[in-house]
mmCIF file of C-alpha atoms in Angstrom:
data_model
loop_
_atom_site.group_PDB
_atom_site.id
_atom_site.type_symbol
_atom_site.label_atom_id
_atom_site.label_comp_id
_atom_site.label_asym_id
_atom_site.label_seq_id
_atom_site.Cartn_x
_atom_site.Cartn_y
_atom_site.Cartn_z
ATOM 1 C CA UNK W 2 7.024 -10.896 25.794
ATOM 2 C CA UNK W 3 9.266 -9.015 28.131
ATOM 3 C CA UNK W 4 11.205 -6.638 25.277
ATOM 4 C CA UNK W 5 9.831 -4.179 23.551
ATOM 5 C CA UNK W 6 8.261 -3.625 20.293
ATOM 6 C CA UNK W 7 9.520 -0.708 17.949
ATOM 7 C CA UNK W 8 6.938 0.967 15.703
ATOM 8 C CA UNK W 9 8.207 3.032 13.328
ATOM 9 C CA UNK W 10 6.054 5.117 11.996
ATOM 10 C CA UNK W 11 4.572 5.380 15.083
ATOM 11 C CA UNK W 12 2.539 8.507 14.584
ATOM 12 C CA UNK W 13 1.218 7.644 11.331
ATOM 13 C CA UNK W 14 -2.170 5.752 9.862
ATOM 14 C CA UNK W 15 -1.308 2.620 10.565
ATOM 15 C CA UNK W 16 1.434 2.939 12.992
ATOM 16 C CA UNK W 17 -0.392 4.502 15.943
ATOM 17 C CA UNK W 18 -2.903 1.910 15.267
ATOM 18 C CA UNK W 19 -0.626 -0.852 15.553
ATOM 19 C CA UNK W 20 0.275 0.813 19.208
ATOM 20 C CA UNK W 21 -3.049 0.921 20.488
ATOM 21 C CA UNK W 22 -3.910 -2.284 19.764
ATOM 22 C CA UNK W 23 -0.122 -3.572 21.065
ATOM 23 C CA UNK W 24 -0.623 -1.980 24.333
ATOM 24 C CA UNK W 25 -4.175 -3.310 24.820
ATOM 25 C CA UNK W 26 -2.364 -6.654 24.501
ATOM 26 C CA UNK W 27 -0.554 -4.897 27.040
ATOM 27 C CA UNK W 28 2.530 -5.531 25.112
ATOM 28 C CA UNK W 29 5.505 -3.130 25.956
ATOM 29 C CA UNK W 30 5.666 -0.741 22.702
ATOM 30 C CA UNK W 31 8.386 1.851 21.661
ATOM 31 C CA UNK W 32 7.273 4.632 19.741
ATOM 32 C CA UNK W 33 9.433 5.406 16.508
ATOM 33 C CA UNK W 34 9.300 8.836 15.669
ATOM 34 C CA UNK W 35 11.240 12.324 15.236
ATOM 35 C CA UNK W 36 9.201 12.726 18.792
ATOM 36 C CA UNK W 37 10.341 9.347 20.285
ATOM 37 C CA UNK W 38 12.115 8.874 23.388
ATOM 38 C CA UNK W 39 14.920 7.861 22.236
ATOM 39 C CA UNK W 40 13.606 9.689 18.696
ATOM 40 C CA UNK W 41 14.304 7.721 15.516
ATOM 41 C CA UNK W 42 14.546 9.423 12.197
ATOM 42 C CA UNK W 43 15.128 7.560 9.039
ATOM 43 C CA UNK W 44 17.745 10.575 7.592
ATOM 44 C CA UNK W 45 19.318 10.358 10.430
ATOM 45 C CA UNK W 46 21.350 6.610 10.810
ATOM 46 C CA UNK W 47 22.572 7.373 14.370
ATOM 47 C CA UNK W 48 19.295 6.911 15.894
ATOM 48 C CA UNK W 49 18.264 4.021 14.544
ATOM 49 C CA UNK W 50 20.728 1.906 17.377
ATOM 50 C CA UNK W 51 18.857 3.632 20.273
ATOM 51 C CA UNK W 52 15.594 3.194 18.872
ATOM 52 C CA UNK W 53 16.177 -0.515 18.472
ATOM 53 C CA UNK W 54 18.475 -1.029 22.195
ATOM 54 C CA UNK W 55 16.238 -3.601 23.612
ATOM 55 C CA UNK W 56 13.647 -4.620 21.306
ATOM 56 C CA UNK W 57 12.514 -8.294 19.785
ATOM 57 C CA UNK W 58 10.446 -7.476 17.156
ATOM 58 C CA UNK W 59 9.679 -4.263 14.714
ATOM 59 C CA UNK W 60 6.981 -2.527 12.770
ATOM 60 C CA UNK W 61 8.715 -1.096 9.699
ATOM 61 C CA UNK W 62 7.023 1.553 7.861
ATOM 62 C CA UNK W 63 8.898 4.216 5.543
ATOM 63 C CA UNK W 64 7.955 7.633 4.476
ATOM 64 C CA UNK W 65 7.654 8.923 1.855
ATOM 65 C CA UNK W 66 7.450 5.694 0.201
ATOM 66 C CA UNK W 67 9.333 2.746 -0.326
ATOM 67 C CA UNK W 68 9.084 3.098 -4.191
ATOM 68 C CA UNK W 69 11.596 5.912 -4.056
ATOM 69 C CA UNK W 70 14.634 5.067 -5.584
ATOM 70 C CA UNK W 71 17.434 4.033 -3.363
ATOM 71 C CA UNK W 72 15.117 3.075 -0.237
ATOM 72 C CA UNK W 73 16.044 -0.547 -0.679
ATOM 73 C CA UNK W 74 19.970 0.318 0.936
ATOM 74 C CA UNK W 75 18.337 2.107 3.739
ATOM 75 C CA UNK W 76 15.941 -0.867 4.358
ATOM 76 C CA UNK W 77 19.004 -3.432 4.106
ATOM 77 C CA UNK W 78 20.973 -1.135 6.576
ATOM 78 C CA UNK W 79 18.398 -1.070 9.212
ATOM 79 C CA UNK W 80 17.240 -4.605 9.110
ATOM 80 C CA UNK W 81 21.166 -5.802 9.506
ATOM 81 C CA UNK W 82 21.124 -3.420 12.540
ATOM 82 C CA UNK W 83 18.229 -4.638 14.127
ATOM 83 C CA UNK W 84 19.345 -8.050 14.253
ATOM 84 C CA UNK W 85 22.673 -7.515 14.884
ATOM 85 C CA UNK W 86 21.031 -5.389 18.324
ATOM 86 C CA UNK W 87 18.677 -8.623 18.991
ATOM 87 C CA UNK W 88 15.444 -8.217 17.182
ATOM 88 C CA UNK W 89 14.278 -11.433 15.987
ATOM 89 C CA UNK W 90 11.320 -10.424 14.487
ATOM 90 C CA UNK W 91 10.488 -7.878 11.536
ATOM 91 C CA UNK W 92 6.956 -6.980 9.998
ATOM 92 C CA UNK W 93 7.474 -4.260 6.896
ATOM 93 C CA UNK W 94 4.309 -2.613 5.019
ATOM 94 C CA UNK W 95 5.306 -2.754 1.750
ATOM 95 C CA UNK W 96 3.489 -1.547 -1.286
ATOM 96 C CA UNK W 97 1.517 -3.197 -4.273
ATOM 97 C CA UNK W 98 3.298 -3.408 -8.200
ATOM 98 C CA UNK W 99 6.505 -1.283 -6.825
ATOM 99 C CA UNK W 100 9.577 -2.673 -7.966
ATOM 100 C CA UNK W 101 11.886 -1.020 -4.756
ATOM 101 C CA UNK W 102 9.359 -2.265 -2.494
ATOM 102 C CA UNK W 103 9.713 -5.825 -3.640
ATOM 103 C CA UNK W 104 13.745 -5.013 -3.175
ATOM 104 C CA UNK W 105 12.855 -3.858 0.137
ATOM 105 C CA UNK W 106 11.058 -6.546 1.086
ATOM 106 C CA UNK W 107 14.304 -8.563 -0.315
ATOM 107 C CA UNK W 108 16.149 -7.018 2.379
ATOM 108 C CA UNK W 109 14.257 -7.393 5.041
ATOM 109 C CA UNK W 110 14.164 -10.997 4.420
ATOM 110 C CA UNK W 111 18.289 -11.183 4.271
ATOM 111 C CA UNK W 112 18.675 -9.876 7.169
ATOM 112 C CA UNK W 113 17.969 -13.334 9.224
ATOM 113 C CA UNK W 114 15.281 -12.444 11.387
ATOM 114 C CA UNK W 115 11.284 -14.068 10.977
ATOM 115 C CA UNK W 116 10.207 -11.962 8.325
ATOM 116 C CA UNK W 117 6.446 -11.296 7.780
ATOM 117 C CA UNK W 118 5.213 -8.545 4.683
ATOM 118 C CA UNK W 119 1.994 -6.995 4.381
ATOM 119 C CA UNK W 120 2.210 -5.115 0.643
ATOM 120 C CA UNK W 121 -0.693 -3.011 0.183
ATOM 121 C CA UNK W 122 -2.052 -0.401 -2.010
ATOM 122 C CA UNK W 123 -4.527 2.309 -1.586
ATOM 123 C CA UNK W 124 -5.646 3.081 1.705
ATOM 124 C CA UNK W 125 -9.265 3.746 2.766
ATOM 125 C CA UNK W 126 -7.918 6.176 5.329
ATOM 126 C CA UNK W 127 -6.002 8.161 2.667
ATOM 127 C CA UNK W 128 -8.882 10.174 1.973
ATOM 128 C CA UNK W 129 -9.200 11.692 5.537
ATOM 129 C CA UNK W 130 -6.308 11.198 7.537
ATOM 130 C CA UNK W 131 -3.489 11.428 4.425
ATOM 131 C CA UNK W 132 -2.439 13.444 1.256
ATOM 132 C CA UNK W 133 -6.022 13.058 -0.541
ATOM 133 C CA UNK W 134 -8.060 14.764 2.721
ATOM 134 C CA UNK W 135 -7.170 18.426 1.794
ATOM 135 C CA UNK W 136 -8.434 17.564 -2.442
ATOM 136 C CA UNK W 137 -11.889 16.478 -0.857
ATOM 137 C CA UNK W 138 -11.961 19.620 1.586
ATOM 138 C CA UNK W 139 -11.253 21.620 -1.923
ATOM 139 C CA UNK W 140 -14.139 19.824 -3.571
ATOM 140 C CA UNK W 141 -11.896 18.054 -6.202
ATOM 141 C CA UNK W 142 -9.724 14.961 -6.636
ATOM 142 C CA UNK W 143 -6.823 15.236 -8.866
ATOM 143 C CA UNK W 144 -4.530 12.194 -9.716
ATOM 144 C CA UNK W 145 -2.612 11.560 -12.852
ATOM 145 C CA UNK W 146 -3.407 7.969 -15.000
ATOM 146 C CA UNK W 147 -7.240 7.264 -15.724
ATOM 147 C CA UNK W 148 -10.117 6.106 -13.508
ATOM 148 C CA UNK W 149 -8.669 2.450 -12.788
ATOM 149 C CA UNK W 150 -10.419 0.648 -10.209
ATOM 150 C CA UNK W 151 -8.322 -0.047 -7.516
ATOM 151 C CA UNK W 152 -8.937 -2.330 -4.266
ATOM 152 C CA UNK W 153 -8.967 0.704 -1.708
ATOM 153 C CA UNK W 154 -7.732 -1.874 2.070
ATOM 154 C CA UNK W 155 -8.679 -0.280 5.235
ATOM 155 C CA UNK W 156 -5.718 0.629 7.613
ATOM 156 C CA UNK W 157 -7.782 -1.400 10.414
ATOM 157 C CA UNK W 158 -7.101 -4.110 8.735
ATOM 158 C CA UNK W 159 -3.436 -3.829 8.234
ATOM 159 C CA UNK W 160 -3.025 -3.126 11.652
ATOM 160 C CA UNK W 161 -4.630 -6.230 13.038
ATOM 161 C CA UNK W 162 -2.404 -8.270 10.911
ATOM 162 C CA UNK W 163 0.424 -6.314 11.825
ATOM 163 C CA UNK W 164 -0.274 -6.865 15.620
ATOM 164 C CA UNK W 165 -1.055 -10.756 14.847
ATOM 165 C CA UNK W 166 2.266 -11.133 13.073
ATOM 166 C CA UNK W 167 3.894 -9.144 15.896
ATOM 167 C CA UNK W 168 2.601 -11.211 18.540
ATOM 168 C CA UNK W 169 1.748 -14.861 17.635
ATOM 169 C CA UNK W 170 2.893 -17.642 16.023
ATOM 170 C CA UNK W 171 2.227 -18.711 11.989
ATOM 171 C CA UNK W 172 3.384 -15.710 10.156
ATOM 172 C CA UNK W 173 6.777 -16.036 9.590
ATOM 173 C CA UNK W 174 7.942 -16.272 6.405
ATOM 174 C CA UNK W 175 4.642 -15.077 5.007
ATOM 175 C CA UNK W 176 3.774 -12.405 2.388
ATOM 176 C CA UNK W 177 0.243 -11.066 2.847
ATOM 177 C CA UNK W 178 -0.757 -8.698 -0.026
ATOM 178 C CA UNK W 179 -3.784 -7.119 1.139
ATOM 179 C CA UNK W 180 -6.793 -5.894 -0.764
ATOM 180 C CA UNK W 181 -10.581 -4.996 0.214
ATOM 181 C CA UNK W 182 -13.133 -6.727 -0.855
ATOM 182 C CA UNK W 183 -14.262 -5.423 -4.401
ATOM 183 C CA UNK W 184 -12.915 -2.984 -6.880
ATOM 184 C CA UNK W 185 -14.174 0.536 -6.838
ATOM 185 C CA UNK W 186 -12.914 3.261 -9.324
ATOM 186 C CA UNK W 187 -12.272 6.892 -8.061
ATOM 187 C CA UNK W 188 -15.036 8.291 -9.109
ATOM 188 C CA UNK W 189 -16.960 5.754 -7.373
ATOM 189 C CA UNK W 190 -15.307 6.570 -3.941
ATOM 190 C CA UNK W 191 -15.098 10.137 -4.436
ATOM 191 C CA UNK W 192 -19.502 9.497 -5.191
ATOM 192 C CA UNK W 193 -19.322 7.370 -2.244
ATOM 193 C CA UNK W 194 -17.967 9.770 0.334
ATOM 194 C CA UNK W 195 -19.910 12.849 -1.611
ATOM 195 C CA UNK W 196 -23.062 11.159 -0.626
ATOM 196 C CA UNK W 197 -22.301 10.098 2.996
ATOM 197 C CA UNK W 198 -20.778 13.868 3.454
ATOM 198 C CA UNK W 199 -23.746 15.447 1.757
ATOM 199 C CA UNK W 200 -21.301 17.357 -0.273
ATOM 200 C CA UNK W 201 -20.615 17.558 -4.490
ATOM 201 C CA UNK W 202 -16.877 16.394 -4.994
ATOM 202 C CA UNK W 203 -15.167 15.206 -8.372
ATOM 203 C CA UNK W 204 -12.258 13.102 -9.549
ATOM 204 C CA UNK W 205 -10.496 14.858 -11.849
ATOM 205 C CA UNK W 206 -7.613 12.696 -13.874
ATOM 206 C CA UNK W 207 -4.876 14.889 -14.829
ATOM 207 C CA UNK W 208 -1.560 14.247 -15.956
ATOM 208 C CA UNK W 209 1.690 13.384 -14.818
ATOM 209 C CA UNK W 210 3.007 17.255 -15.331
ATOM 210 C CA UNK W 211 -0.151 18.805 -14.191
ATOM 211 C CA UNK W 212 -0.132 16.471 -11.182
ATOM 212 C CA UNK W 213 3.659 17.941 -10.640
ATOM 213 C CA UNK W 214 2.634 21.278 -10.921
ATOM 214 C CA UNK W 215 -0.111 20.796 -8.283
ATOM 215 C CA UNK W 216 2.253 18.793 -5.464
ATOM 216 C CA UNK W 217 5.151 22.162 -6.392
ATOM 217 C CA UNK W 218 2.307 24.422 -5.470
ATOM 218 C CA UNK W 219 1.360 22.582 -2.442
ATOM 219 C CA UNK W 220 5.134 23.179 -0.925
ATOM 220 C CA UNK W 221 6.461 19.805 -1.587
ATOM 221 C CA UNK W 222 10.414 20.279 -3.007
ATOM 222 C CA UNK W 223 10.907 19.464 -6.839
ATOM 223 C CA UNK W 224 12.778 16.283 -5.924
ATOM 224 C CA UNK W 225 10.023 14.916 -3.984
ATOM 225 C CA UNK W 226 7.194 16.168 -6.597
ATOM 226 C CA UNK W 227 8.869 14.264 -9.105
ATOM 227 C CA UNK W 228 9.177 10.919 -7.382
ATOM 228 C CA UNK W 229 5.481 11.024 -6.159
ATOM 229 C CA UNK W 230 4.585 12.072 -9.492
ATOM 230 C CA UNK W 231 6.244 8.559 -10.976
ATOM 231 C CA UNK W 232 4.910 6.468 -8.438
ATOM 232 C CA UNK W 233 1.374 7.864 -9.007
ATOM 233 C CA UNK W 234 1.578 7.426 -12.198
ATOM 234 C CA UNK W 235 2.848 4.397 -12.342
ATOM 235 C CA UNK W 236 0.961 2.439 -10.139
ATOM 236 C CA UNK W 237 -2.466 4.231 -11.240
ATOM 237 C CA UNK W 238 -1.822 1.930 -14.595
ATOM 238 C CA UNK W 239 -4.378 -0.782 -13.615
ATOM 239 C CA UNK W 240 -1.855 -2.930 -12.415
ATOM 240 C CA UNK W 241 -3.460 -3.568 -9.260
ATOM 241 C CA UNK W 242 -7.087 -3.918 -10.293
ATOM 242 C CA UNK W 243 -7.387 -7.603 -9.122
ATOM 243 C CA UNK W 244 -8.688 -8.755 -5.373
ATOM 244 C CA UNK W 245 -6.482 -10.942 -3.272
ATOM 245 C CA UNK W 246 -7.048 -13.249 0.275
ATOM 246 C CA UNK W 247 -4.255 -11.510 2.193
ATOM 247 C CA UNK W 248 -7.012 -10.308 4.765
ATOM 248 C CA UNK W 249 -8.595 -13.898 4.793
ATOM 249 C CA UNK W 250 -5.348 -15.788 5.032
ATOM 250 C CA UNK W 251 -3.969 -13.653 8.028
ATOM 251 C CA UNK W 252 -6.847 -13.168 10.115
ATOM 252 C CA UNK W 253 -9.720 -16.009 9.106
ATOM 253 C CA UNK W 254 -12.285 -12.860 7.972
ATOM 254 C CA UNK W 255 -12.868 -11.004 5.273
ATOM 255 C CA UNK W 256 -11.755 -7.181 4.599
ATOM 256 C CA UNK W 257 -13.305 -4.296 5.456
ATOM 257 C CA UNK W 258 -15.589 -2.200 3.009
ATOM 258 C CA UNK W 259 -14.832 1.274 1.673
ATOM 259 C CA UNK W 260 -18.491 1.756 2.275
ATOM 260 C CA UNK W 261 -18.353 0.706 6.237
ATOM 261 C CA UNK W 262 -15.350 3.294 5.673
ATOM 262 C CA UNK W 263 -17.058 5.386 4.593
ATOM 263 C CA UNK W 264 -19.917 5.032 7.091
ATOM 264 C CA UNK W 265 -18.022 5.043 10.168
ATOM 265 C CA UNK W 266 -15.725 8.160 8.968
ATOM 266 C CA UNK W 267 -18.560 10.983 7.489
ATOM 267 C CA UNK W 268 -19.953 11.082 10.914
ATOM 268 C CA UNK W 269 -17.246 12.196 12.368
ATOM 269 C CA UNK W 270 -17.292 15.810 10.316
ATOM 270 C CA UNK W 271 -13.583 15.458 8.622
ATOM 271 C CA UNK W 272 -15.062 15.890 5.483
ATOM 272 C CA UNK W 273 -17.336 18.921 5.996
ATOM 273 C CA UNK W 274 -15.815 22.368 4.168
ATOM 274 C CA UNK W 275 -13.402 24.413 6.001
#
Protein backbone atom coordinates (compact mmCIF):
# COMPACT_ATOMS: atom_id res chain seq x y z
CA UNK A 1 0.00 0.00 0.00
CA UNK A 2 1.82 3.03 -1.24
CA UNK A 3 -0.88 5.92 0.12
CA UNK A 4 -1.42 6.73 3.28
CA UNK A 5 -3.75 5.90 5.98
CA UNK A 6 -5.63 8.77 7.93
CA UNK A 7 -6.42 8.16 11.61
CA UNK A 8 -8.54 10.40 13.03
CA UNK A 9 -8.55 10.43 16.31
CA UNK A 10 -5.17 9.81 16.21
CA UNK A 11 -4.22 10.74 19.73
CA UNK A 12 -6.95 9.03 21.37
CA UNK A 13 -7.59 5.28 23.02
CA UNK A 14 -7.97 3.57 20.19
CA UNK A 15 -6.60 5.78 17.59
CA UNK A 16 -2.93 5.88 18.60
CA UNK A 17 -3.31 2.24 18.90
CA UNK A 18 -4.45 1.74 15.54
CA UNK A 19 -1.03 3.78 14.51
CA UNK A 20 1.28 1.71 16.27
CA UNK A 21 0.16 -1.28 15.11
CA UNK A 22 -0.22 0.37 11.26
CA UNK A 23 3.30 1.40 11.28
CA UNK A 24 4.63 -1.93 12.60
CA UNK A 25 2.95 -3.22 9.42
CA UNK A 26 5.07 -0.56 8.30
CA UNK A 27 2.13 0.93 6.64
CA UNK A 28 2.46 4.75 5.84
CA UNK A 29 -0.01 6.44 8.55
CA UNK A 30 -1.26 10.12 8.80
CA UNK A 31 -2.00 11.33 12.06
CA UNK A 32 -5.49 13.16 12.43
CA UNK A 33 -5.42 15.57 15.01
CA UNK A 34 -5.65 19.42 16.10
CA UNK A 35 -1.63 18.56 16.27
CA UNK A 36 -1.43 16.90 12.78
CA UNK A 37 0.70 17.92 10.05
CA UNK A 38 -1.53 18.98 8.02
CA UNK A 39 -3.90 19.25 11.47
CA UNK A 40 -7.49 18.08 11.05
CA UNK A 41 -10.21 19.32 13.31
CA UNK A 42 -13.72 18.15 13.02
CA UNK A 43 -15.21 22.05 13.77
CA UNK A 44 -13.20 23.10 11.44
CA UNK A 45 -14.40 21.71 7.58
CA UNK A 46 -11.39 23.29 5.81
CA UNK A 47 -9.01 20.84 7.08
CA UNK A 48 -10.56 17.94 6.49
CA UNK A 49 -9.29 18.18 2.38
CA UNK A 50 -5.62 18.37 3.54
CA UNK A 51 -5.91 15.78 5.99
CA UNK A 52 -7.34 13.40 3.43
CA UNK A 53 -4.82 14.77 0.08
CA UNK A 54 -3.38 11.45 -0.63
CA UNK A 55 -4.86 8.83 1.37
CA UNK A 56 -6.72 5.26 0.42
CA UNK A 57 -8.24 4.33 3.37
CA UNK A 58 -9.46 6.06 6.89
CA UNK A 59 -9.93 5.43 10.56
CA UNK A 60 -12.98 7.48 11.55
CA UNK A 61 -13.48 8.20 15.09
CA UNK A 62 -15.60 11.30 16.46
CA UNK A 63 -15.47 13.14 19.67
CA UNK A 64 -17.46 13.75 21.74
CA UNK A 65 -19.65 11.12 20.51
CA UNK A 66 -21.45 10.17 17.61
CA UNK A 67 -24.81 10.04 19.56
CA UNK A 68 -24.88 13.82 19.61
CA UNK A 69 -27.48 15.14 17.68
CA UNK A 70 -26.63 16.37 14.28
CA UNK A 71 -23.23 14.29 13.95
CA UNK A 72 -24.78 12.20 11.23
CA UNK A 73 -24.42 15.56 8.52
CA UNK A 74 -20.90 15.95 9.60
CA UNK A 75 -20.23 12.18 9.06
CA UNK A 76 -22.08 12.32 5.52
CA UNK A 77 -19.95 15.48 4.66
CA UNK A 78 -16.66 13.95 5.34
CA UNK A 79 -17.19 10.55 3.93
CA UNK A 80 -18.42 12.32 0.41
CA UNK A 81 -15.08 14.22 0.71
CA UNK A 82 -12.95 11.47 1.22
CA UNK A 83 -14.00 9.70 -1.72
CA UNK A 84 -14.41 12.36 -3.84
CA UNK A 85 -10.23 13.03 -2.80
CA UNK A 86 -9.58 9.10 -3.55
CA UNK A 87 -10.06 7.13 -0.42
CA UNK A 88 -11.51 3.90 -1.19
CA UNK A 89 -11.65 2.58 2.01
CA UNK A 90 -13.48 3.75 5.36
CA UNK A 91 -13.49 1.96 8.89
CA UNK A 92 -15.86 4.15 11.51
CA UNK A 93 -16.13 3.14 15.41
CA UNK A 94 -19.48 3.52 15.98
CA UNK A 95 -21.37 3.02 19.17
CA UNK A 96 -23.82 0.31 20.65
CA UNK A 97 -28.05 1.13 20.92
CA UNK A 98 -27.37 4.92 19.57
CA UNK A 99 -29.77 5.89 17.12
CA UNK A 100 -27.22 8.84 15.34
CA UNK A 101 -24.60 6.35 15.31
CA UNK A 102 -26.60 3.89 13.30
CA UNK A 103 -27.33 7.21 10.95
CA UNK A 104 -23.74 7.66 10.93
CA UNK A 105 -22.90 4.52 10.04
CA UNK A 106 -25.73 5.12 7.18
CA UNK A 107 -23.53 7.65 5.85
CA UNK A 108 -20.56 6.26 5.79
CA UNK A 109 -21.93 3.49 3.83
CA UNK A 110 -23.49 6.11 1.04
CA UNK A 111 -20.67 7.50 0.44
CA UNK A 112 -19.36 4.58 -2.10
CA UNK A 113 -16.28 3.56 -0.63
CA UNK A 114 -15.69 -0.34 1.16
CA UNK A 115 -17.26 0.35 4.27
CA UNK A 116 -16.35 -1.70 7.41
CA UNK A 117 -18.12 -0.67 11.21
CA UNK A 118 -16.96 -1.69 14.44
CA UNK A 119 -20.01 -0.37 16.99
CA UNK A 120 -18.97 -0.78 20.43
CA UNK A 121 -19.91 0.12 23.86
CA UNK A 122 -18.06 0.50 27.04
CA UNK A 123 -14.50 0.51 26.94
CA UNK A 124 -12.16 -1.36 29.33
CA UNK A 125 -9.71 1.48 28.93
CA UNK A 126 -12.32 4.09 29.99
CA UNK A 127 -11.52 3.61 33.45
CA UNK A 128 -7.81 4.72 33.17
CA UNK A 129 -7.06 6.41 30.14
CA UNK A 130 -10.80 8.29 29.67
CA UNK A 131 -13.57 10.31 31.52
CA UNK A 132 -14.10 7.52 34.38
CA UNK A 133 -10.05 7.60 35.49
CA UNK A 134 -10.34 10.86 37.58
CA UNK A 135 -13.98 9.13 39.59
CA UNK A 136 -11.63 6.11 40.56
CA UNK A 137 -8.65 8.53 41.60
CA UNK A 138 -11.62 10.28 43.80
CA UNK A 139 -12.58 6.93 45.25
CA UNK A 140 -16.14 6.97 43.71
CA UNK A 141 -17.99 6.10 40.50
CA UNK A 142 -20.93 8.13 39.65
CA UNK A 143 -23.18 7.36 36.55
CA UNK A 144 -26.84 7.99 36.15
CA UNK A 145 -29.37 4.68 35.28
CA UNK A 146 -28.91 1.55 37.67
CA UNK A 147 -26.19 -1.11 37.95
CA UNK A 148 -26.87 -2.81 34.40
CA UNK A 149 -24.35 -5.17 33.38
CA UNK A 150 -22.75 -4.12 30.46
CA UNK A 151 -20.11 -6.04 28.12
CA UNK A 152 -17.06 -3.67 29.02
CA UNK A 153 -14.62 -4.54 25.05
CA UNK A 154 -11.04 -3.81 25.41
CA UNK A 155 -9.65 -1.02 23.05
CA UNK A 156 -6.88 -3.75 22.01
CA UNK A 157 -9.27 -5.40 20.53
CA UNK A 158 -10.89 -2.76 18.48
CA UNK A 159 -7.74 -1.77 17.27
CA UNK A 160 -6.66 -5.07 15.82
CA UNK A 161 -9.82 -5.21 13.92
CA UNK A 162 -9.48 -1.82 12.91
CA UNK A 163 -5.91 -2.48 11.49
CA UNK A 164 -7.26 -5.93 9.87
CA UNK A 165 -10.08 -4.08 8.14
CA UNK A 166 -7.58 -1.36 7.18
CA UNK A 167 -5.22 -3.61 5.66
CA UNK A 168 -6.61 -6.93 4.30
CA UNK A 169 -9.11 -8.32 2.43
CA UNK A 170 -12.82 -9.78 3.83
CA UNK A 171 -14.18 -6.89 5.70
CA UNK A 172 -15.91 -4.89 3.47
CA UNK A 173 -19.26 -4.47 3.83
CA UNK A 174 -19.16 -5.87 7.34
CA UNK A 175 -20.63 -4.62 10.66
CA UNK A 176 -18.72 -5.97 13.66
CA UNK A 177 -20.46 -5.04 16.97
CA UNK A 178 -18.01 -5.83 19.50
CA UNK A 179 -18.46 -7.05 23.04
CA UNK A 180 -16.09 -8.86 25.72
CA UNK A 181 -16.61 -11.92 26.76
CA UNK A 182 -19.17 -11.91 29.76
CA UNK A 183 -21.32 -9.34 31.40
CA UNK A 184 -20.04 -7.57 34.44
CA UNK A 185 -22.10 -4.85 36.32
CA UNK A 186 -20.31 -1.66 37.68
CA UNK A 187 -20.02 -2.53 40.82
CA UNK A 188 -18.38 -5.60 39.79
CA UNK A 189 -15.61 -3.69 37.82
CA UNK A 190 -15.30 -0.94 40.13
CA UNK A 191 -14.67 -4.41 42.95
CA UNK A 192 -12.53 -5.69 40.31
CA UNK A 193 -10.07 -2.86 39.88
CA UNK A 194 -10.48 -1.99 43.89
CA UNK A 195 -8.92 -5.30 44.52
CA UNK A 196 -6.11 -5.37 41.88
CA UNK A 197 -5.33 -1.53 43.06
CA UNK A 198 -5.51 -2.44 46.71
CA UNK A 199 -7.74 0.49 47.11
CA UNK A 200 -11.78 0.86 48.49
CA UNK A 201 -13.76 2.47 45.48
CA UNK A 202 -17.69 2.55 44.96
CA UNK A 203 -20.23 2.87 42.18
CA UNK A 204 -22.51 5.22 43.05
CA UNK A 205 -25.83 5.43 40.59
CA UNK A 206 -27.11 8.83 40.54
CA UNK A 207 -29.40 10.51 38.40
CA UNK A 208 -29.65 12.11 35.24
CA UNK A 209 -29.66 15.83 37.01
CA UNK A 210 -27.20 14.93 39.62
CA UNK A 211 -25.00 13.39 36.92
CA UNK A 212 -25.43 17.04 35.12
CA UNK A 213 -24.57 18.81 38.01
CA UNK A 214 -21.35 16.77 38.46
CA UNK A 215 -20.04 17.03 34.49
CA UNK A 216 -21.07 21.41 35.07
CA UNK A 217 -18.75 21.23 38.01
CA UNK A 218 -16.10 19.41 36.25
CA UNK A 219 -15.84 22.46 33.52
CA UNK A 220 -17.67 20.81 30.78
CA UNK A 221 -20.18 23.73 29.03
CA UNK A 222 -24.03 23.24 29.73
CA UNK A 223 -24.56 22.19 26.12
CA UNK A 224 -22.19 19.44 26.30
CA UNK A 225 -23.34 18.33 30.02
CA UNK A 226 -26.63 17.89 28.72
CA UNK A 227 -25.94 15.72 25.71
CA UNK A 228 -23.56 13.39 27.74
CA UNK A 229 -26.06 13.38 30.34
CA UNK A 230 -28.79 11.80 27.62
CA UNK A 231 -26.51 9.51 26.17
CA UNK A 232 -25.52 8.14 29.62
CA UNK A 233 -28.60 7.77 30.50
CA UNK A 234 -29.86 6.37 27.81
CA UNK A 235 -27.68 3.78 26.93
CA UNK A 236 -27.12 2.75 30.78
CA UNK A 237 -30.93 1.29 30.26
CA UNK A 238 -29.81 -2.37 29.85
CA UNK A 239 -30.06 -2.21 26.34
CA UNK A 240 -26.79 -3.58 25.73
CA UNK A 241 -26.60 -6.32 28.33
CA UNK A 242 -26.29 -9.19 25.73
CA UNK A 243 -22.70 -10.70 24.35
CA UNK A 244 -22.03 -10.72 20.67
CA UNK A 245 -19.14 -12.61 18.15
CA UNK A 246 -17.92 -9.34 16.62
CA UNK A 247 -14.36 -10.15 18.17
CA UNK A 248 -14.64 -13.87 16.95
CA UNK A 249 -15.95 -13.08 13.51
CA UNK A 250 -13.18 -10.41 12.73
CA UNK A 251 -10.20 -11.86 14.10
CA UNK A 252 -10.82 -15.94 14.62
CA UNK A 253 -10.26 -15.39 18.77
CA UNK A 254 -12.10 -14.56 21.41
CA UNK A 255 -12.20 -11.02 23.35
CA UNK A 256 -10.23 -9.87 25.85
CA UNK A 257 -11.21 -9.99 29.68
CA UNK A 258 -11.87 -6.98 31.90
CA UNK A 259 -9.99 -9.04 34.39
CA UNK A 260 -6.66 -9.50 32.04
CA UNK A 261 -7.58 -5.60 31.91
CA UNK A 262 -7.51 -5.26 34.79
CA UNK A 263 -4.35 -7.29 35.46
CA UNK A 264 -2.17 -5.84 32.96
CA UNK A 265 -3.31 -2.06 33.89
CA UNK A 266 -3.06 -1.96 38.15
CA UNK A 267 0.56 -2.62 37.75
CA UNK A 268 1.24 0.10 36.07
CA UNK A 269 0.22 2.63 39.21
CA UNK A 270 -2.65 4.76 37.21
CA UNK A 271 -4.92 3.91 39.73
CA UNK A 272 -2.98 4.66 42.94
CA UNK A 273 -4.36 8.13 44.84
CA UNK A 274 -3.02 11.36 43.79
Amino acid sequence: MTQEILVLGATGKTGRRVISRLQARDARTRAGSRSGNPPFDWDDPDTWEPALRGTSAAYLTFQPDLAIPGTADTIAEFARLATKSGVNRLVLLSGRGEPEAARCEQAVRDSGAATTIIRASWFSQNFSEGHLLDPVLAGVVALPGADVPEPFVDVDDIADIAVAALTEPGHAGETYEVTGPRLITFTEAIAEIAAAADRELTYLPVTPTEYRRMLIEAGLPNELADQLMALFSEVLDGRNAHLTDGVQRALGREPRDFTDYVRATAPTGIWSSR
